[in-house]
mmCIF file of C-alpha atoms in Angstrom:
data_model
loop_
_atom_site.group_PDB
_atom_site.id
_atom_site.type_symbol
_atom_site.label_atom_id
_atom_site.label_comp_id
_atom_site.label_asym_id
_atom_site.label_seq_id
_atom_site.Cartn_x
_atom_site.Cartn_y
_atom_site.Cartn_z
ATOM 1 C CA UNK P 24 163.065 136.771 -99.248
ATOM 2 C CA UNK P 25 163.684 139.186 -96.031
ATOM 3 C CA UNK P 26 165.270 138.343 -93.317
ATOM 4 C CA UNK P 27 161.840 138.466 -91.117
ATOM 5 C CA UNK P 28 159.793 136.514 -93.616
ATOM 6 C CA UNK P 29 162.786 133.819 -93.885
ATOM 7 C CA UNK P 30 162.425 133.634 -89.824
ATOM 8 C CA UNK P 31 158.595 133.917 -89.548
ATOM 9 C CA UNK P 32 158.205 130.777 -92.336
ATOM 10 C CA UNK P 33 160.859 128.892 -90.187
ATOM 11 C CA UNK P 34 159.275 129.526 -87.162
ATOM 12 C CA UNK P 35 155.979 127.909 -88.373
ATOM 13 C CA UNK P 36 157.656 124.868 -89.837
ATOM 14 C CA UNK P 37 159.158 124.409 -86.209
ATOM 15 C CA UNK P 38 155.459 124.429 -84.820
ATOM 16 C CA UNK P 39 154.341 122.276 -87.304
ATOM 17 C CA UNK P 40 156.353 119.954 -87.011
ATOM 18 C CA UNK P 41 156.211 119.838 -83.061
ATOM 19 C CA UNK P 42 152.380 119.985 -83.250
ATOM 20 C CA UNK P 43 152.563 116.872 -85.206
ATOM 21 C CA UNK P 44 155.124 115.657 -83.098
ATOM 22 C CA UNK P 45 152.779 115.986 -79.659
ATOM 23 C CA UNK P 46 149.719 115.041 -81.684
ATOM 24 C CA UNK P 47 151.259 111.643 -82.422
ATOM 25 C CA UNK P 48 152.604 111.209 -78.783
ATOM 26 C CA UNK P 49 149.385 112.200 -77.517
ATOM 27 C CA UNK P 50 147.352 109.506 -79.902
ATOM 28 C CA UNK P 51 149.666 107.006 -79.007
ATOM 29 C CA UNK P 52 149.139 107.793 -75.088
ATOM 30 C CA UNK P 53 145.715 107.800 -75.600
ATOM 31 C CA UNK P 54 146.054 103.786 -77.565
ATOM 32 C CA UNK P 55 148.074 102.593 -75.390
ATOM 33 C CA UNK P 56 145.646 103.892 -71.676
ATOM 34 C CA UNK P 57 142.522 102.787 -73.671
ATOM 35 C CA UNK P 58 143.773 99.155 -74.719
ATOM 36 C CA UNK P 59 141.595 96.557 -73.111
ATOM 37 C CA UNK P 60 142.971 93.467 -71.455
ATOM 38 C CA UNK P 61 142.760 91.556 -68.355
ATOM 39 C CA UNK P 62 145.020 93.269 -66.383
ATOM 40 C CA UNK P 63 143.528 96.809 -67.313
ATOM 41 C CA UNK P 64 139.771 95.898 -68.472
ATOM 42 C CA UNK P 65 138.102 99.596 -68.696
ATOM 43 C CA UNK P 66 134.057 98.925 -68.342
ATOM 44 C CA UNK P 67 134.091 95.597 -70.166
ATOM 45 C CA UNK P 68 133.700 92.359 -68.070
ATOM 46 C CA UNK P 69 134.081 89.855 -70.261
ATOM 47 C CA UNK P 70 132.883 86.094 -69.672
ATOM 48 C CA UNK P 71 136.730 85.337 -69.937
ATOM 49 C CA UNK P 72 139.673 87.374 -71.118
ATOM 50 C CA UNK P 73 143.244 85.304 -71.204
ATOM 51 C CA UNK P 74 146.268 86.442 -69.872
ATOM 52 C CA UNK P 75 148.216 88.223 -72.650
ATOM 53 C CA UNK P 76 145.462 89.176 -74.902
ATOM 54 C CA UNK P 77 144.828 92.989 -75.549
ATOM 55 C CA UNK P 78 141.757 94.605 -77.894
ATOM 56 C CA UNK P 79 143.678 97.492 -79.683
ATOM 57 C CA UNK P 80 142.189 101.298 -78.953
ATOM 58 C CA UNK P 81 139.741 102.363 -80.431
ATOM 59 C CA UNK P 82 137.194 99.446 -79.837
ATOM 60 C CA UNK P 83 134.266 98.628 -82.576
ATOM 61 C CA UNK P 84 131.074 98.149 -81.189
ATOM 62 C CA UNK P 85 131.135 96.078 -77.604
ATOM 63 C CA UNK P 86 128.287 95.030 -76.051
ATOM 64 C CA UNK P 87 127.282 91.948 -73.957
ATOM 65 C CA UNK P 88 130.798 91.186 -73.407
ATOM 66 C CA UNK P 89 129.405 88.762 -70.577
ATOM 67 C CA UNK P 90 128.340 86.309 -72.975
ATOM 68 C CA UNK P 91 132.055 86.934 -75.005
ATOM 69 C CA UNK P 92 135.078 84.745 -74.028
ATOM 70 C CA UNK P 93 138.381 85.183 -75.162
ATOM 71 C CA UNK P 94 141.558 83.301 -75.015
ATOM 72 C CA UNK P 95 144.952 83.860 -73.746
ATOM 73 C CA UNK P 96 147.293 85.827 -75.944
ATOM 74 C CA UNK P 97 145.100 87.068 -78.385
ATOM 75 C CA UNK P 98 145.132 90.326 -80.421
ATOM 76 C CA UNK P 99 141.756 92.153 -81.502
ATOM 77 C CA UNK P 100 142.556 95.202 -83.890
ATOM 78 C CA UNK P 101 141.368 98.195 -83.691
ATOM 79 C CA UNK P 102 137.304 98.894 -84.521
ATOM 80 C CA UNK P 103 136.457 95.259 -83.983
ATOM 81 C CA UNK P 104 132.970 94.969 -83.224
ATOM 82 C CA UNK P 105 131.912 92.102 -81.138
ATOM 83 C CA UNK P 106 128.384 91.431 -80.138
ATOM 84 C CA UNK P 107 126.221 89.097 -78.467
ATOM 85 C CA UNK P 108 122.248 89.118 -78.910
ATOM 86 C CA UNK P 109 119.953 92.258 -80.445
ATOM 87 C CA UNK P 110 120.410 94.748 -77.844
ATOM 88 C CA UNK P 111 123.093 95.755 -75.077
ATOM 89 C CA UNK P 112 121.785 94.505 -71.422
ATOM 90 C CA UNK P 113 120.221 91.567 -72.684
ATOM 91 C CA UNK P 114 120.640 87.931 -70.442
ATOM 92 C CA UNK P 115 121.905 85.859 -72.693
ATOM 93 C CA UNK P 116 122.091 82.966 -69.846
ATOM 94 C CA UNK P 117 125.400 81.825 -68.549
ATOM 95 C CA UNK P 118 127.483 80.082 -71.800
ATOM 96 C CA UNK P 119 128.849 82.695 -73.758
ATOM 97 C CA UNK P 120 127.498 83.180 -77.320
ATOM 98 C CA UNK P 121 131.131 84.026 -79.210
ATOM 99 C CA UNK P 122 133.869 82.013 -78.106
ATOM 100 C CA UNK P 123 137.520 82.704 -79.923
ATOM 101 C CA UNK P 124 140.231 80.566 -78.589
ATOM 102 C CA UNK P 125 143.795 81.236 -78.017
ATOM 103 C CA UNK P 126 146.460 82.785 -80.153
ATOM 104 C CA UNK P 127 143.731 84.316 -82.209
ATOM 105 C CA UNK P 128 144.201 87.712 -84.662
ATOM 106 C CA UNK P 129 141.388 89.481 -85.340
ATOM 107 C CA UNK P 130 141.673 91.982 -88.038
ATOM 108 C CA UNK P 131 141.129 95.918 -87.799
ATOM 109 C CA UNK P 132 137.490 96.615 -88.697
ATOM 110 C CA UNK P 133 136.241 93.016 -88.803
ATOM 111 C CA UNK P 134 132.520 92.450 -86.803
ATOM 112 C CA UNK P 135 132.022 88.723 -85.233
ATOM 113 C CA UNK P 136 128.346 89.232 -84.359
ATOM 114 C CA UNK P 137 126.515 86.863 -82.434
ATOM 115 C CA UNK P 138 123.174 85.569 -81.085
ATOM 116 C CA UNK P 139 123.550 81.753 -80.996
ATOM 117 C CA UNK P 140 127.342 80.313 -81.226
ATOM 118 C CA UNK P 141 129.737 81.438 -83.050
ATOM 119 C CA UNK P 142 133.383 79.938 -81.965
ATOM 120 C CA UNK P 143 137.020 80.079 -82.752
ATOM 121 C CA UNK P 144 139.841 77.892 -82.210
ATOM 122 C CA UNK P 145 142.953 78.552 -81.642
ATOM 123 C CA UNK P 146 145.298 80.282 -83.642
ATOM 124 C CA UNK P 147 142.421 81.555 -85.986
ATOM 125 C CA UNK P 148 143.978 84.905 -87.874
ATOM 126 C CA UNK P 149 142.011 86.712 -89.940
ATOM 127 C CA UNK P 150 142.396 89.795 -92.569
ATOM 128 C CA UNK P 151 140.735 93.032 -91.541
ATOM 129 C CA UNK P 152 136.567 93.808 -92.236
ATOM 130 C CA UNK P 153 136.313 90.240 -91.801
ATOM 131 C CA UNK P 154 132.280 89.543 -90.918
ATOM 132 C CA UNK P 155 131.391 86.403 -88.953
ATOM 133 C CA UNK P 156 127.494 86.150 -87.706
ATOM 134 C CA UNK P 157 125.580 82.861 -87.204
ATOM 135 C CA UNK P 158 122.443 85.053 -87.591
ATOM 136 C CA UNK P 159 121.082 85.525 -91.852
ATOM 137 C CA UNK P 160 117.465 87.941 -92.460
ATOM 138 C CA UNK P 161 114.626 85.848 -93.218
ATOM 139 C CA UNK P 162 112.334 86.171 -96.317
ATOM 140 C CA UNK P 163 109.075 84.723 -96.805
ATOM 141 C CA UNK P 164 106.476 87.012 -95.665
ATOM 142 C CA UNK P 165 106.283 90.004 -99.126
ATOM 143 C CA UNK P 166 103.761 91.975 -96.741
ATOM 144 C CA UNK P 167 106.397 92.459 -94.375
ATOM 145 C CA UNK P 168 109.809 94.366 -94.578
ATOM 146 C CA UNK P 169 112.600 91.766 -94.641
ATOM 147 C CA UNK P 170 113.915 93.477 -91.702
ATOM 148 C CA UNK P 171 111.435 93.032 -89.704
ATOM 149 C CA UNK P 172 110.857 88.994 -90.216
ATOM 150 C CA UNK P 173 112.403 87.192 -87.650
ATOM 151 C CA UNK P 174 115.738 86.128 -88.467
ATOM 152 C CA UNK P 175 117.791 82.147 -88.369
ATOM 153 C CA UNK P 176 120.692 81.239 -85.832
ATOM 154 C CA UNK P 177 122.832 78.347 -86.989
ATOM 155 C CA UNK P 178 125.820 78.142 -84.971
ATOM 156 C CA UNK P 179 129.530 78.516 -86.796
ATOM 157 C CA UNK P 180 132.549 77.123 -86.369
ATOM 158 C CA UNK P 181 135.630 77.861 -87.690
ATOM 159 C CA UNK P 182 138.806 75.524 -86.884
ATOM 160 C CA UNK P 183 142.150 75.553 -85.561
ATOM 161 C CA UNK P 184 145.091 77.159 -87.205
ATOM 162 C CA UNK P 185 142.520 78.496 -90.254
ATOM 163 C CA UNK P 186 143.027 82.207 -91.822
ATOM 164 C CA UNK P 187 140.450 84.224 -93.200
ATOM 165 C CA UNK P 188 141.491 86.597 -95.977
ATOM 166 C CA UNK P 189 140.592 90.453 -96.215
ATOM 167 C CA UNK P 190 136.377 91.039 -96.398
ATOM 168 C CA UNK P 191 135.816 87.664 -96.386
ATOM 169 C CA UNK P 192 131.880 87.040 -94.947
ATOM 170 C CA UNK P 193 131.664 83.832 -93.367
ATOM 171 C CA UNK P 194 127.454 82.757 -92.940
ATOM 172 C CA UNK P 195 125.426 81.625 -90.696
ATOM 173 C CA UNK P 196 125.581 77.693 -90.571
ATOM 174 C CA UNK P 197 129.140 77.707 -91.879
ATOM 175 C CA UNK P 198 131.564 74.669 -89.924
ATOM 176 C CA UNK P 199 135.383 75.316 -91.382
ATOM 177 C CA UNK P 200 137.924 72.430 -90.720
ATOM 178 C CA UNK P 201 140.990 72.754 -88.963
ATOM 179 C CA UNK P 202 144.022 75.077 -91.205
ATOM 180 C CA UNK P 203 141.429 75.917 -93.409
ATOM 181 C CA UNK P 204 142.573 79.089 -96.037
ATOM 182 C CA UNK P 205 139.479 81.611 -96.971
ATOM 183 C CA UNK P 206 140.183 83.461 -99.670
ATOM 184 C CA UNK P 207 139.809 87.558 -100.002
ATOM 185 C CA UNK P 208 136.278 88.876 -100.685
ATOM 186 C CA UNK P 209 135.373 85.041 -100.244
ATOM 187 C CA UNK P 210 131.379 84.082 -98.999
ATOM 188 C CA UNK P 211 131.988 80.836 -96.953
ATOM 189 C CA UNK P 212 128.454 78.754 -95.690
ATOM 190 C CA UNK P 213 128.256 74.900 -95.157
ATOM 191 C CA UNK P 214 130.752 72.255 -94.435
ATOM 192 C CA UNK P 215 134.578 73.057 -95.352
ATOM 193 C CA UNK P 216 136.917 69.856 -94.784
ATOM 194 C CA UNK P 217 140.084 69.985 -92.936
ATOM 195 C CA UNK P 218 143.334 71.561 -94.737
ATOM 196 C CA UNK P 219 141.373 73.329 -97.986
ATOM 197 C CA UNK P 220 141.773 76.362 -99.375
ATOM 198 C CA UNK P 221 138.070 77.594 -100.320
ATOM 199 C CA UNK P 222 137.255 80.725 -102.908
ATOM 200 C CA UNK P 223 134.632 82.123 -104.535
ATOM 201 C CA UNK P 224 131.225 84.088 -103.702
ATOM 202 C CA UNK P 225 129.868 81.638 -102.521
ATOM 203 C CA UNK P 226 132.708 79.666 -102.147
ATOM 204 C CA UNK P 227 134.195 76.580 -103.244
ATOM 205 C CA UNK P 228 137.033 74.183 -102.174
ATOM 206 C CA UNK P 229 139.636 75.496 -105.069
ATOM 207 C CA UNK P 230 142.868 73.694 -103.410
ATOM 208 C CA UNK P 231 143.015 70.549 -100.535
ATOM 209 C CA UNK P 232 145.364 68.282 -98.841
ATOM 210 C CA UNK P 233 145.376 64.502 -98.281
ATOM 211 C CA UNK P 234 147.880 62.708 -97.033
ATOM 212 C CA UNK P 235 147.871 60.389 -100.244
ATOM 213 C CA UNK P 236 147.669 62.897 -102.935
ATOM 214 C CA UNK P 237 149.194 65.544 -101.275
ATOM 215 C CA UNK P 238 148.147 69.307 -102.344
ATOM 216 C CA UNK P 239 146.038 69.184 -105.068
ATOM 217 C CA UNK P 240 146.477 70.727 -107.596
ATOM 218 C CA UNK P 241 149.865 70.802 -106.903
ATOM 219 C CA UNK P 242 151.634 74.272 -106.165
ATOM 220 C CA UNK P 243 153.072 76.169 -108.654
ATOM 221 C CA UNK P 244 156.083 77.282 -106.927
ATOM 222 C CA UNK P 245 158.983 76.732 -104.020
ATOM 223 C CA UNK P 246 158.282 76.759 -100.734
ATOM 224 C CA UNK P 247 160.005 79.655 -98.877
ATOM 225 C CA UNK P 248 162.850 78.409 -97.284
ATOM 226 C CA UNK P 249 162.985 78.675 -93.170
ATOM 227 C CA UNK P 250 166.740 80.585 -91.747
ATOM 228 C CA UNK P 251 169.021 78.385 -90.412
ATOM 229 C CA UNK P 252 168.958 78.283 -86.751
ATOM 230 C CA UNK P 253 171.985 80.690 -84.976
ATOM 231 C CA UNK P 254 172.039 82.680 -88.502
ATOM 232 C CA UNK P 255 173.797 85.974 -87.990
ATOM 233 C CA UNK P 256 172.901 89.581 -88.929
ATOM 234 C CA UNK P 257 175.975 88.998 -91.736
ATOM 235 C CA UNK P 258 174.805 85.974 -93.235
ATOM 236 C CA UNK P 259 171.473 86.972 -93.366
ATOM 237 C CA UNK P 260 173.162 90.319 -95.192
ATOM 238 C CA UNK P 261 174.723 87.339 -97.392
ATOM 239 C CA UNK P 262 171.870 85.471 -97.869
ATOM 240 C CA UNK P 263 169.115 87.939 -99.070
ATOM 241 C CA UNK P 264 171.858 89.635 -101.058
ATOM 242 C CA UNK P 265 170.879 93.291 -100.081
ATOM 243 C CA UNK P 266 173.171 95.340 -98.610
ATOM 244 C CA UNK P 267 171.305 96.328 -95.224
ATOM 245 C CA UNK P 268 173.304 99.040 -93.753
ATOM 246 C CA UNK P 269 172.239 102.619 -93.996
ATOM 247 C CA UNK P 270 174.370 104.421 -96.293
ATOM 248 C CA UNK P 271 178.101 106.609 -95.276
ATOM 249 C CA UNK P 272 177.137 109.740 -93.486
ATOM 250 C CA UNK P 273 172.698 108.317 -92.742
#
């Protein structure tokens, strides 16, 4: 290759790579200026928003945020939609409609849509494109499109300390239990005792605690085992039995 074409070809991988380079700054400029929190809350005022909690950039769908409260030290991934009533600029009155407590993870992509009650508690995680709504379409009227009949509320509750797998729809009417486990892909509506692992579509209680049985059924494997408090970067080398450090000359 000639000497000009060798220089021309390097000269565009250099601006390649340094467009990349300032496109990923930029992005990450832009995430980090339109995060929403209480400290730096961009148009939203919502009914409550706890100290330490931030909704990542960019937002889902946002509107009556006035009837939305939010716990401290939350985190609500990115294109989380979060709604309260039909329409934007309704008055929903002055309890908000979706309350999520604190320590909660929302997953990217998941939609907690609201008209009634829905509520959190604290430490709730879920997966992403998670969908949480106490409001189901109605069907009784055939002359009538089924989106056009009007709709049920039934409030939902999910409890304390529970995590809701990836795509998992949880109904209208559904009350989970405190540490509850939702499966994946699961469809959760109705009761769900305290410390059960539920699967299925719709779902059913698959795995549960009590403190005379224990788990039933039983697990099939160990528990991980917790570090030892004060372990070092060396023992932990030791203990996983990888050698960590990059290699002679990386």
């Amino acid at each position: 290759m000639p000497l000009a074409a060798r220089l021309l070809a390097a000269t565009r991988a250099r601006t390649r790579r340094a467009t990349g380079l300032a496109v990923h700054r930029a992005w990450r400029w832009v995430q980090e200026r339109g995060a929403v929190s209480n400290r730096q809350p961009g148009p939203y005022r919502f009914h409550a928003l706890g100290d330490g909690s931030t909704l990542a950039f960019p937002l889902g769908t946002v509107f009556n945020e006035q009837s939305i409260a939010i716990g401290p030290f939350c985190i609500i991934g990115e294109r989380v939609t979060m709604s309260a009533g039909f329409l934007p600029g309704l008055d929903l009155g002055p309890e908000p409609v979706i309350r999520i407590g604190g320590g909660c993870v929302i997953g990217r992509g998941s939609h907690l849509v609201g008209h009634q009650s829905i509520v959190l508690g604290d430490d709730v995680w879920t997966g992403p494109n998670v969908y949480i709504s106490d409001q189901a379409h109605e069907y009784r009227d055939t002359t009538l499109p089924i989106g056009k009949q009007w709709p049920r509320n039934e409030p939902v509750e999910i409890g304390s300390g529970s995590w809701i797998g990836t795509g998992a729809v949880i109904l209208p009417g559904a009350r989970l239990g405190r540490n509850v486990v939702v499966a994946a892909g699961s469809v959760v509506r109705g009761e769900v005792p305290d410390f059960a692992v539920v699967a299925g579509a719709p779902a059913r209680v698959v795995r549960s605690y009590s403190e005379l049985d224990g788990w039933q059924p039983p697990f099939r494997y160990e528990a991980p085992q917790p570090l030892p408090e004060g372990v070092t970067a060396e023992q932990l080398r030791a203990l996983v039995g990888w050698d960590l450090r990059p290699p002679a000359g990386g």
